[in-house]
């Protein structure tokens, strides 16, 4: 009752803490209904979005050509093949094996099973080819080209597996080939959205409960994050329909994780600022407006860097990478919109009681100078050069390990748990070591097909060839290599085939080669674009050149160190055979765009304190103390949401999630806490060069901590 009395009288709390006067009645009259209008508007948006969000899975494209480089030779071959008779064909291989040797009954079972498949699923070209039997008489292979007639592989392949599942004991049968791999991949992608959504909700809920220690408060950001995911998904669906952008299962999964991670970060920052403003303003609506004014510029700048960085992916030539850019950008924009409108409206309507049992008391100033980040800031300010050198050496040593990354990941090693199609491929590689299990597709103009066929057959590394379909002036030639799929020998054979005049070479291994070549090209183009775009945003925000260069250099080191650490863990910890070709580029974009956010929150606060006259040597430790706890929570949440990708059975997504999560943690707890603070203290006002703050004299440059002014007179960035 005493506190309430003090609040009503306009005073109370700590002595000397000024309390702002209540808003004028006219202002209250204009704004009291605003939260209800915002909530009502978002309810309508969610109702509309709900009709389209579930349809995103219907427009996902997970065929090989949807991931391939846009203008690569293998992509052109795949498109031309699609126009040939049976162009919608799907190549599958049915593999029968008995370790002790096939029996006559086994051969009869195999023939009957394949006959059932052909009766249900017509083949391109008519009758099924004869079975191939291995030299050791343990394995039979049937290579079928099934006429899909518009059906998806994940519909046809499971039916084929059902048709051949009856067999004698001791005889194994597996369905593989390109069609089998595609079907297994689509099965994984069909479960990604639900798995990621559930895992993200659980992770974020637990972390918010631990952060807020409130039985109610954590629900509000979680609900808002769910709204952001629904709106983002529906918006992406609309973009696909309107502009035909490529959305794969990979980009759809990253969208969910990104919205939950970034959205929760924005919520943590806003709620922390709102809690402090509630100690200054009696009415929640006024406190929320002050919170939005205070942290709005930093949040807008941080989201802007992510959006700009992701949009740089549109310059990539790899279809899957180029499509991920606008998908991720839409997710971040939707997360920002929800967390800066719907979240504040709900919090205002719920009032102070949503913070129970730690309700912020009106008129009571927070206690400063006692936390862990206050002690860290003091320690760093005493020896900034030593801290800076030690941190750079540590990060540099980690970055050097990036030069020892394992080789490129093969398609057969792309699953954390081998599906049936990969087991079938390995069985064929063992039983038929003298030839590849998948043909190399060679296309030639029909008038030159005879010469090309002869040249392909005489090429070193080719075991045998056969002519395929002909239509539209093109003839298909199928070449079987002597070496195993995706081996160095098959790569060399493909390079020799591409030297054959008038031949265009594609197929699964050629696609992998073109993907690796294109990702290398994309890194050379996209990486400088991302660095330049993020640097320009930082220059505009901080009115400086030195501070942005330090932040960008820091996140670059973080990326290299986390990628190098990831390579060591992938090879020696997880036992992966390589690193996916897209992992270096995608992790760079995410880490630079997301990692620089925390530097923005810290440096924006330092700049605000410098504008009022504080020296950087005083402002940097003070800003670290004020922002340290909430940004640490935000970084931990973002890392945890990306680590959810490790639950999926695809090596590429596990690697992406691991590197981003490790990089975010390094940036949060090492770079922002120690290196950026140390660099700021060491450079002092020159951190703002060539901006006007670098020429403005500052007070208290002796290194002694300046007493913090009351909360009511401070502008806080976070």
XYZ file of C-alpha atoms in Angstrom:
718
model
C 0.000 0.000 0.000
C 2.871 2.332 0.751
C 4.344 1.789 -2.715
C 0.994 2.402 -4.321
C 0.614 5.587 -2.350
C 4.025 6.789 -3.472
C 3.191 5.963 -7.079
C -0.085 7.817 -6.910
C 1.671 10.839 -5.453
C 4.190 10.852 -8.296
C 7.185 10.009 -6.102
C 8.663 7.038 -4.338
C 11.341 4.448 -4.814
C 14.927 5.520 -4.438
C 15.552 9.071 -3.270
C 16.576 11.461 -5.964
C 15.046 9.476 -8.812
C 12.857 11.861 -10.774
C 9.556 10.504 -11.995
C 7.997 11.715 -15.212
C 4.620 13.282 -14.930
C 1.588 11.434 -16.107
C 0.527 11.961 -19.718
C -2.061 14.584 -20.415
C -5.639 13.280 -20.480
C -6.020 14.196 -24.126
C -3.047 12.030 -25.056
C -4.429 9.126 -23.062
C -7.727 9.556 -24.795
C -6.161 9.322 -28.198
C -4.070 6.236 -27.453
C -6.026 4.073 -25.024
C -7.655 2.009 -27.792
C -4.511 1.566 -29.910
C -3.480 -1.838 -28.454
C -6.944 -3.262 -29.140
C -6.811 -2.028 -32.730
C -3.386 -3.630 -33.237
C -4.451 -6.969 -31.770
C -7.667 -6.948 -33.819
C -5.729 -6.216 -36.997
C -3.332 -9.084 -36.386
C -6.208 -11.452 -35.691
C -7.565 -10.677 -39.162
C -4.111 -11.125 -40.695
C -3.673 -14.524 -39.022
C -7.097 -15.674 -40.191
C -6.172 -14.852 -43.777
C -2.636 -16.237 -43.478
C -3.950 -19.486 -42.038
C -5.672 -20.255 -45.326
C -2.389 -20.148 -47.234
C 0.353 -21.091 -44.785
C -0.346 -24.820 -45.037
C -0.083 -24.673 -48.827
C 3.630 -23.862 -48.876
C 4.473 -27.559 -48.829
C 2.498 -27.976 -52.068
C 4.793 -25.600 -53.950
C 8.093 -26.818 -52.549
C 10.441 -28.100 -55.231
C 12.906 -30.765 -54.165
C 13.915 -32.305 -57.474
C 17.601 -32.262 -58.319
C 17.084 -29.602 -60.998
C 15.593 -27.284 -58.372
C 18.894 -27.239 -56.485
C 21.164 -27.133 -59.534
C 23.021 -24.111 -60.879
C 20.759 -22.124 -63.173
C 23.002 -22.182 -66.262
C 25.182 -25.234 -65.674
C 25.578 -27.891 -68.359
C 23.974 -30.571 -66.190
C 20.948 -28.316 -65.641
C 20.526 -27.869 -69.393
C 20.745 -31.642 -69.871
C 18.087 -32.230 -67.219
C 15.733 -29.745 -68.875
C 16.209 -31.230 -72.327
C 15.618 -34.723 -70.932
C 12.348 -33.472 -69.524
C 11.179 -32.745 -73.073
C 12.044 -36.185 -74.474
C 9.438 -38.984 -74.773
C 8.821 -40.063 -71.235
C 10.570 -36.906 -70.158
C 8.790 -37.200 -66.869
C 10.558 -40.525 -66.401
C 12.101 -41.606 -63.127
C 15.101 -43.937 -63.064
C 15.020 -46.534 -60.311
C 17.101 -49.590 -59.616
C 15.755 -52.683 -57.906
C 18.553 -54.597 -56.211
C 18.239 -58.215 -55.060
C 21.045 -59.769 -53.025
C 21.829 -62.998 -51.158
C 25.220 -63.082 -49.473
C 25.746 -66.800 -50.045
C 24.783 -66.662 -53.710
C 21.463 -66.396 -55.553
C 19.260 -69.472 -55.906
C 16.911 -70.290 -58.803
C 13.995 -69.436 -56.507
C 15.574 -66.036 -55.845
C 15.787 -65.307 -59.564
C 12.155 -66.342 -60.072
C 11.085 -64.117 -57.160
C 13.005 -61.188 -58.623
C 11.510 -61.653 -62.088
C 7.995 -61.904 -60.649
C 8.463 -58.809 -58.487
C 9.737 -56.730 -61.396
C 6.860 -57.971 -63.555
C 4.408 -56.727 -60.916
C 6.139 -53.344 -60.930
C 5.975 -53.068 -64.726
C 2.292 -54.053 -64.695
C 1.503 -51.248 -62.222
C 3.954 -48.609 -63.484
C 4.544 -48.479 -67.264
C 8.131 -48.021 -68.359
C 9.565 -45.568 -70.821
C 10.515 -47.590 -73.897
C 8.240 -50.565 -73.196
C 9.556 -53.807 -71.707
C 11.916 -53.946 -68.750
C 15.587 -54.546 -69.546
C 17.095 -57.870 -68.599
C 18.570 -58.279 -65.149
C 22.292 -57.799 -64.626
C 23.929 -60.371 -62.384
C 27.166 -59.748 -60.537
C 30.254 -61.836 -61.203
C 30.029 -63.471 -57.774
C 26.341 -64.369 -58.414
C 25.152 -62.635 -55.231
C 23.339 -59.611 -56.713
C 20.746 -58.872 -59.385
C 20.129 -55.380 -60.692
C 17.077 -54.180 -62.627
C 17.444 -50.663 -64.057
C 13.970 -49.298 -64.794
C 12.899 -45.981 -66.291
C 9.387 -45.494 -64.922
C 6.889 -43.188 -66.630
C 5.832 -40.884 -63.793
C 2.883 -39.309 -65.661
C 2.842 -36.402 -63.247
C 3.150 -38.471 -60.063
C 5.779 -37.639 -57.470
C 8.666 -39.982 -56.599
C 7.476 -40.211 -53.004
C 4.227 -41.690 -54.359
C 5.747 -44.137 -56.874
C 8.792 -45.446 -55.004
C 6.915 -46.533 -51.842
C 4.469 -48.429 -54.066
C 7.351 -50.163 -55.884
C 8.854 -51.118 -52.534
C 5.535 -52.619 -51.506
C 5.279 -54.630 -54.722
C 8.710 -56.251 -54.265
C 8.686 -56.693 -50.500
C 7.702 -60.389 -50.632
C 10.812 -62.503 -50.930
C 12.359 -65.635 -49.380
C 14.320 -65.419 -46.159
C 17.922 -64.460 -46.704
C 17.178 -62.559 -49.907
C 17.227 -58.782 -49.528
C 15.583 -56.367 -51.949
C 16.066 -52.613 -52.033
C 14.899 -49.870 -54.373
C 17.440 -47.170 -55.172
C 18.717 -45.156 -58.094
C 18.073 -41.442 -58.644
C 14.329 -41.935 -58.181
C 14.823 -43.772 -54.896
C 17.164 -41.102 -53.564
C 14.721 -38.350 -54.557
C 11.850 -40.157 -52.857
C 13.846 -40.626 -49.656
C 14.853 -36.977 -49.759
C 11.257 -35.832 -50.227
C 10.156 -38.044 -47.345
C 12.648 -36.239 -45.127
C 11.510 -32.812 -46.317
C 7.850 -33.692 -45.787
C 8.536 -34.129 -42.078
C 10.864 -31.152 -41.660
C 8.279 -28.437 -41.050
C 6.427 -30.303 -38.313
C 9.620 -31.483 -36.613
C 11.233 -28.056 -36.671
C 8.094 -26.291 -35.515
C 7.635 -28.595 -32.512
C 11.318 -28.557 -31.582
C 11.577 -24.771 -31.961
C 8.505 -24.214 -29.784
C 9.875 -26.476 -27.045
C 13.360 -24.946 -27.111
C 12.134 -21.353 -27.104
C 9.535 -22.058 -24.406
C 12.097 -23.596 -22.054
C 14.629 -20.821 -22.595
C 12.044 -18.074 -22.130
C 10.821 -19.651 -18.895
C 14.399 -19.788 -17.609
C 15.049 -16.210 -18.719
C 11.921 -14.575 -17.340
C 11.271 -16.871 -14.360
C 7.617 -16.070 -14.774
C 4.707 -18.486 -15.252
C 3.008 -16.173 -17.752
C 5.400 -13.845 -19.519
C 7.090 -16.500 -21.694
C 3.778 -17.367 -23.355
C 3.420 -13.949 -24.999
C 6.646 -13.963 -27.089
C 6.082 -17.614 -27.962
C 2.581 -16.937 -29.302
C 3.868 -13.954 -31.243
C 6.664 -16.075 -32.754
C 4.047 -18.587 -33.894
C 2.054 -15.790 -35.506
C 5.196 -14.577 -37.284
C 5.888 -18.075 -38.651
C 2.335 -18.402 -39.969
C 2.386 -14.975 -41.615
C 5.862 -15.532 -43.088
C 4.886 -18.922 -44.495
C 1.763 -17.503 -46.112
C 3.716 -14.558 -47.525
C 6.344 -16.852 -49.043
C 3.561 -18.922 -50.603
C 2.212 -15.746 -52.178
C 5.653 -14.867 -53.542
C 5.962 -18.311 -55.099
C 2.619 -17.902 -56.831
C 3.320 -14.344 -57.936
C 6.994 -14.481 -58.915
C 7.871 -18.163 -59.114
C 10.751 -18.079 -56.621
C 12.274 -21.444 -55.763
C 11.327 -22.776 -52.328
C 12.977 -26.030 -51.324
C 12.554 -28.133 -48.229
C 15.856 -26.744 -47.015
C 14.814 -23.086 -47.289
C 11.405 -23.833 -45.773
C 13.060 -25.441 -42.759
C 15.499 -22.557 -42.327
C 12.558 -20.126 -42.512
C 10.959 -21.674 -39.412
C 14.189 -21.624 -37.422
C 15.093 -18.099 -38.521
C 11.707 -16.612 -37.608
C 11.687 -18.244 -34.180
C 15.293 -17.271 -33.479
C 15.261 -13.702 -34.759
C 11.729 -13.030 -33.509
C 12.542 -14.227 -30.007
C 15.686 -12.065 -30.014
C 13.662 -8.969 -30.837
C 11.142 -9.891 -28.154
C 13.827 -10.289 -25.488
C 15.318 -6.913 -26.306
C 11.978 -5.121 -26.340
C 10.698 -6.732 -23.134
C 13.935 -5.871 -21.313
C 13.624 -2.226 -22.317
C 9.906 -2.205 -21.484
C 10.625 -3.578 -18.020
C 12.998 -0.676 -17.333
C 10.617 1.927 -18.698
C 7.885 0.618 -16.378
C 10.043 1.836 -13.494
C 9.934 5.314 -15.002
C 6.390 5.529 -16.404
C 3.334 4.684 -14.397
C 1.153 3.691 -17.341
C 2.134 0.623 -19.451
C 1.157 2.244 -22.758
C 3.440 5.234 -22.179
C 6.225 2.936 -21.017
C 5.873 0.803 -24.137
C 5.995 3.805 -26.452
C 9.165 4.950 -24.708
C 10.628 1.459 -25.051
C 9.889 1.386 -28.766
C 11.478 4.808 -29.225
C 14.539 3.733 -27.299
C 15.343 0.342 -28.818
C 13.574 0.822 -32.152
C 16.543 2.197 -34.127
C 18.856 -0.606 -32.997
C 16.280 -3.313 -33.700
C 15.487 -1.838 -37.113
C 19.177 -1.633 -37.981
C 19.853 -5.194 -36.835
C 16.942 -6.597 -38.805
C 18.002 -4.468 -41.755
C 21.453 -6.056 -41.813
C 19.896 -9.528 -41.828
C 17.480 -8.658 -44.622
C 20.140 -6.975 -46.740
C 22.574 -9.830 -46.173
C 20.029 -12.467 -47.124
C 18.930 -10.586 -50.227
C 22.531 -10.703 -51.424
C 21.895 -14.418 -51.988
C 19.775 -13.471 -54.998
C 23.086 -12.895 -56.791
C 23.925 -16.595 -56.369
C 23.708 -18.886 -59.372
C 22.683 -21.947 -57.377
C 18.900 -22.236 -57.467
C 18.512 -23.337 -53.839
C 20.781 -20.565 -52.493
C 19.175 -17.877 -54.649
C 15.709 -18.878 -53.484
C 16.711 -18.899 -49.818
C 17.516 -15.176 -49.922
C 14.005 -13.752 -50.333
C 12.502 -16.557 -48.216
C 14.725 -15.686 -45.258
C 14.263 -11.943 -45.772
C 10.478 -12.337 -45.658
C 10.807 -14.306 -42.428
C 12.875 -11.597 -40.732
C 10.541 -8.799 -41.871
C 7.500 -10.689 -40.558
C 9.253 -11.393 -37.249
C 10.134 -7.714 -36.905
C 6.604 -6.583 -37.739
C 4.990 -8.928 -35.206
C 7.460 -8.241 -32.398
C 7.213 -4.464 -32.731
C 3.426 -4.256 -33.011
C 1.544 -7.324 -31.750
C 3.896 -8.111 -28.875
C 3.810 -4.557 -27.468
C 0.023 -4.412 -27.796
C -0.498 -7.655 -25.868
C 1.978 -6.648 -23.158
C 0.248 -3.292 -22.698
C -3.170 -4.937 -22.403
C -1.869 -7.417 -19.823
C -0.222 -4.675 -17.779
C 2.460 -5.068 -15.144
C 0.997 -8.290 -13.778
C 2.410 -10.252 -16.734
C 5.865 -9.921 -15.073
C 4.722 -11.627 -11.853
C 6.431 -12.499 -9.538
C 9.159 -9.981 -10.521
C 6.915 -7.009 -11.224
C 8.842 -3.794 -12.031
C 7.954 -1.147 -9.438
C 7.149 2.344 -10.624
C 9.747 4.843 -9.375
C 12.358 2.316 -8.292
C 15.692 2.542 -10.119
C 17.625 -0.639 -10.954
C 20.847 -1.331 -9.108
C 23.943 -1.086 -11.277
C 27.545 -2.095 -10.816
C 26.959 -5.470 -9.151
C 26.514 -7.917 -12.012
C 28.931 -10.163 -13.861
C 29.008 -7.890 -16.892
C 29.890 -4.918 -14.707
C 32.923 -6.826 -13.422
C 33.861 -7.931 -16.951
C 33.592 -4.379 -18.244
C 35.826 -3.109 -15.463
C 38.426 -5.813 -16.095
C 38.439 -5.227 -19.851
C 38.781 -1.450 -19.450
C 41.905 -1.934 -17.324
C 43.807 -4.000 -19.927
C 42.060 -3.456 -23.270
C 45.111 -4.114 -25.470
C 45.936 -7.400 -23.755
C 42.321 -8.555 -23.991
C 42.089 -7.529 -27.638
C 45.321 -9.274 -28.653
C 44.441 -12.458 -26.776
C 40.992 -12.597 -28.346
C 42.246 -12.004 -31.874
C 44.932 -14.675 -31.472
C 42.348 -17.135 -30.173
C 39.940 -16.452 -33.018
C 42.753 -16.458 -35.564
C 43.919 -19.872 -34.411
C 40.391 -21.167 -34.825
C 40.104 -19.546 -38.248
C 43.239 -21.351 -39.438
C 41.480 -24.677 -38.946
C 39.066 -23.680 -41.731
C 41.849 -24.431 -44.215
C 41.723 -28.084 -43.161
C 38.063 -28.753 -43.910
C 37.232 -32.286 -45.070
C 36.407 -32.776 -48.743
C 33.114 -32.163 -50.478
C 30.163 -34.182 -49.262
C 28.953 -36.831 -51.693
C 25.264 -37.395 -52.332
C 25.516 -40.902 -50.880
C 26.818 -39.413 -47.612
C 24.114 -36.748 -47.347
C 21.953 -38.598 -44.798
C 22.808 -39.011 -41.131
C 21.037 -42.378 -41.228
C 21.304 -44.282 -44.492
C 17.913 -44.731 -46.182
C 17.101 -47.662 -48.418
C 18.218 -45.932 -51.605
C 21.733 -45.302 -50.262
C 22.053 -48.886 -49.036
C 21.034 -50.051 -52.510
C 23.685 -47.817 -54.077
C 26.384 -49.182 -51.753
C 25.303 -52.743 -52.547
C 25.666 -52.044 -56.266
C 29.082 -50.455 -55.766
C 30.268 -53.606 -54.013
C 28.691 -56.060 -56.442
C 29.567 -54.180 -59.641
C 32.883 -52.452 -58.907
C 33.688 -52.375 -62.596
C 30.957 -49.859 -63.473
C 28.924 -47.012 -62.078
C 25.496 -47.772 -60.765
C 24.016 -44.615 -62.298
C 24.459 -43.682 -65.975
C 26.078 -40.508 -67.180
C 23.570 -38.710 -69.399
C 25.007 -37.433 -72.677
C 22.875 -35.437 -75.121
C 23.717 -34.780 -78.766
C 21.942 -33.318 -81.738
C 20.261 -36.163 -83.569
C 22.187 -35.560 -86.792
C 25.434 -35.965 -84.853
C 24.268 -38.738 -82.528
C 26.155 -41.523 -84.320
C 29.502 -39.766 -84.128
C 28.949 -38.741 -80.517
C 27.886 -42.275 -79.566
C 31.103 -43.671 -81.036
C 33.231 -41.008 -79.353
C 31.585 -41.576 -75.983
C 32.047 -45.346 -76.252
C 35.770 -44.936 -76.934
C 36.332 -42.435 -74.112
C 38.675 -43.591 -71.380
C 36.801 -44.597 -68.240
C 33.544 -45.596 -70.018
C 32.559 -49.266 -69.563
C 29.704 -49.375 -72.059
C 27.099 -47.117 -73.678
C 23.612 -47.407 -75.091
C 21.404 -45.053 -77.044
C 18.313 -43.767 -75.322
C 15.401 -41.605 -76.377
C 15.197 -39.303 -79.384
C 12.893 -36.326 -79.910
C 12.951 -32.640 -80.741
C 16.271 -32.901 -82.505
C 18.050 -34.397 -79.478
C 19.283 -37.929 -78.832
C 20.035 -39.323 -75.410
C 23.132 -41.456 -74.825
C 23.612 -43.311 -71.537
C 27.246 -43.950 -70.600
C 28.223 -46.209 -67.689
C 31.564 -45.378 -66.100
C 34.049 -47.953 -64.887
C 34.497 -46.162 -61.576
C 32.123 -45.860 -58.660
C 29.622 -42.997 -58.527
C 31.029 -39.660 -57.349
C 34.552 -41.054 -57.230
C 37.570 -39.173 -58.541
C 37.698 -41.619 -61.437
C 34.131 -40.893 -62.497
C 34.791 -37.148 -62.181
C 37.729 -37.522 -64.560
C 35.586 -39.516 -66.983
C 32.937 -36.788 -67.009
C 35.564 -34.146 -67.713
C 36.789 -36.203 -70.703
C 33.217 -36.656 -71.964
C 32.653 -32.916 -71.793
C 35.581 -32.524 -74.151
C 33.760 -34.628 -76.797
C 32.556 -32.307 -79.594
C 28.784 -31.694 -79.737
C 28.166 -33.539 -76.429
C 26.381 -32.160 -73.380
C 26.936 -34.143 -70.200
C 24.645 -34.442 -67.175
C 23.496 -36.999 -64.672
C 23.786 -37.197 -60.854
C 27.574 -36.994 -60.582
C 27.824 -34.213 -63.173
C 25.209 -32.311 -61.189
C 27.281 -32.657 -58.023
C 30.354 -31.379 -59.876
C 28.470 -28.381 -61.271
C 27.029 -27.621 -57.846
C 30.480 -27.561 -56.257
C 31.840 -25.365 -59.060
C 28.913 -22.948 -58.818
C 29.064 -22.599 -55.037
C 32.713 -21.612 -55.389
C 31.659 -18.952 -57.898
C 28.824 -17.810 -55.632
C 31.227 -17.350 -52.725
C 33.376 -15.060 -54.835
C 30.327 -12.950 -55.727
C 28.056 -13.071 -52.675
C 30.639 -12.761 -49.886
C 31.902 -9.306 -50.987
C 28.309 -8.163 -51.542
C 27.292 -9.196 -48.020
C 30.321 -7.517 -46.458
C 29.726 -4.306 -48.386
C 25.981 -4.219 -47.671
C 26.387 -4.844 -43.942
C 29.217 -2.319 -43.746
C 27.075 0.382 -45.363
C 24.211 -0.251 -42.928
C 26.602 0.023 -39.991
C 28.168 3.220 -41.336
C 24.739 4.838 -41.635
C 23.727 3.709 -38.143
C 26.932 4.518 -36.256
C 28.081 7.548 -38.330
C 31.554 6.076 -38.307
C 33.931 4.027 -40.429
C 36.229 2.521 -37.796
C 33.504 0.947 -35.628
C 31.747 -0.738 -38.602
C 35.066 -2.091 -39.901
C 35.830 -3.580 -36.485
C 32.391 -5.210 -36.248
C 32.570 -6.664 -39.760
C 36.122 -7.942 -39.264
C 35.073 -9.537 -35.978
C 32.148 -11.448 -37.467
C 34.361 -12.532 -40.359
C 36.808 -14.069 -37.894
C 33.920 -15.662 -36.020
C 32.680 -17.299 -39.220
C 36.094 -18.693 -40.111
C 36.677 -19.997 -36.581
C 33.249 -21.620 -36.284
C 33.538 -23.180 -39.751
C 36.973 -24.582 -38.907
C 35.723 -25.924 -35.587
C 32.720 -27.394 -37.358
C 34.956 -29.175 -39.856
C 36.887 -30.834 -37.035
C 33.704 -31.918 -35.275
C 32.054 -33.152 -38.487
C 35.001 -35.341 -39.411
C 36.248 -36.584 -36.040
C 33.140 -36.247 -33.888
C 30.137 -36.957 -36.105
C 32.011 -39.115 -38.601
C 30.747 -37.224 -41.658
C 32.632 -37.845 -44.879
C 32.732 -34.198 -45.943
C 31.214 -30.712 -45.830
C 28.232 -29.856 -47.996
C 29.162 -27.507 -50.831
C 26.645 -24.852 -49.711
C 27.653 -24.835 -46.035
C 30.495 -22.261 -46.222
C 28.426 -19.697 -48.149
C 25.169 -20.065 -46.216
C 26.873 -20.032 -42.831
C 28.800 -16.924 -43.845
C 25.619 -15.065 -44.800
C 23.774 -16.075 -41.637
C 26.668 -15.437 -39.255
C 27.647 -12.063 -40.688
C 24.048 -10.861 -40.919
C 22.925 -12.251 -37.557
C 26.193 -11.990 -35.648
C 26.688 -8.297 -36.296
C 23.336 -7.641 -34.586
C 24.795 -7.966 -31.113
C 27.601 -5.590 -31.982
C 24.941 -3.153 -33.191
C 23.071 -3.299 -29.875
C 26.256 -2.679 -27.911
C 27.745 0.059 -30.115
C 24.435 1.849 -30.558
C 24.211 2.146 -26.784
C 27.822 3.347 -26.577
C 27.058 5.968 -29.214
C 24.008 7.239 -27.330
C 26.098 7.687 -24.203
C 28.847 9.378 -26.244
C 26.308 11.827 -27.676
C 25.582 13.093 -24.186
C 29.296 13.648 -23.558
C 30.607 10.434 -21.980
C 33.998 9.184 -23.127
C 34.062 5.832 -24.883
C 36.335 4.504 -22.140
C 33.448 5.071 -19.749
C 30.546 4.365 -22.101
C 31.740 0.983 -23.420
C 31.885 -0.837 -20.025
C 28.626 0.851 -18.988
C 26.909 -0.231 -22.192
C 28.215 -3.775 -21.715
C 26.754 -3.866 -18.229
C 23.368 -2.614 -19.370
C 23.037 -4.775 -22.470
C 25.039 -7.824 -21.399
C 22.371 -9.959 -19.793
C 19.615 -9.523 -22.345
C 21.920 -9.937 -25.350
C 23.443 -13.041 -23.799
C 19.937 -14.476 -23.486
C 19.140 -13.481 -27.069
C 22.327 -15.084 -28.395
C 21.689 -18.268 -26.483
C 18.127 -18.476 -27.816
C 19.264 -17.890 -31.408
C 21.991 -20.529 -31.110
C 19.562 -23.004 -29.563
C 16.984 -22.540 -32.318
C 19.561 -23.113 -35.058
C 20.856 -26.184 -33.216
C 17.377 -27.665 -33.693
C 18.478 -28.375 -37.272
C 20.715 -31.101 -35.832
C 17.569 -33.171 -35.203
C 17.058 -33.642 -38.946
C 18.525 -36.621 -40.833
C 20.240 -34.463 -43.481
C 23.944 -33.781 -43.069
C 23.730 -30.433 -44.888
C 21.203 -29.029 -42.398
C 23.050 -30.465 -39.396
C 26.251 -28.774 -40.563
C 24.452 -25.489 -41.217
C 22.808 -25.471 -37.787
C 25.998 -26.450 -35.946
C 28.241 -23.803 -37.529
C 25.684 -20.996 -37.085
C 24.958 -21.982 -33.468
C 28.653 -22.133 -32.549
C 29.330 -18.853 -34.342
C 26.489 -17.055 -32.549
C 27.770 -18.259 -29.165
C 31.340 -17.166 -29.972
C 30.083 -13.780 -31.116
C 27.838 -13.318 -28.079
C 30.181 -14.363 -25.307
C 33.643 -13.610 -26.726
C 33.512 -11.008 -29.487
C 30.841 -8.653 -28.193
C 31.693 -9.058 -24.516
C 35.464 -8.810 -24.741
C 36.826 -7.852 -28.159
C 34.398 -5.106 -29.182
C 34.461 -3.612 -25.695
C 38.276 -3.773 -25.563
C 38.644 -2.217 -29.025
C 36.265 0.583 -28.070
C 38.130 1.356 -24.847
C 41.525 1.200 -26.561
C 40.548 3.496 -29.432
C 38.375 5.780 -27.303
C 36.862 8.562 -29.429
C 38.761 7.398 -32.550
C 36.291 4.512 -32.734
C 33.916 7.105 -34.272
C 36.377 8.346 -36.922
C 35.752 10.182 -39.224
C 32.382 11.114 -37.737
C 31.804 14.223 -35.605
C 32.009 12.238 -32.353
C 35.702 11.587 -33.053
C 36.319 15.348 -32.814
C 34.100 16.074 -29.823
C 35.850 16.374 -26.435
C 34.462 13.982 -23.844
C 34.278 14.206 -20.081
C 35.746 11.694 -17.644
C 38.549 10.271 -19.788
C 40.570 9.198 -16.773
C 39.222 5.673 -16.909
C 37.131 6.080 -13.750
C 33.593 4.790 -14.021
C 31.145 7.660 -14.223
C 28.096 7.396 -12.038
C 25.068 6.366 -14.027
C 22.256 8.907 -14.199
C 18.768 7.924 -13.127
C 16.863 5.656 -15.460
C 14.343 8.370 -16.126
C 16.963 10.599 -17.769
C 18.724 7.969 -19.879
C 18.104 6.833 -23.416
C 18.770 3.140 -23.692
C 19.521 1.326 -26.926
C 18.484 -2.051 -25.657
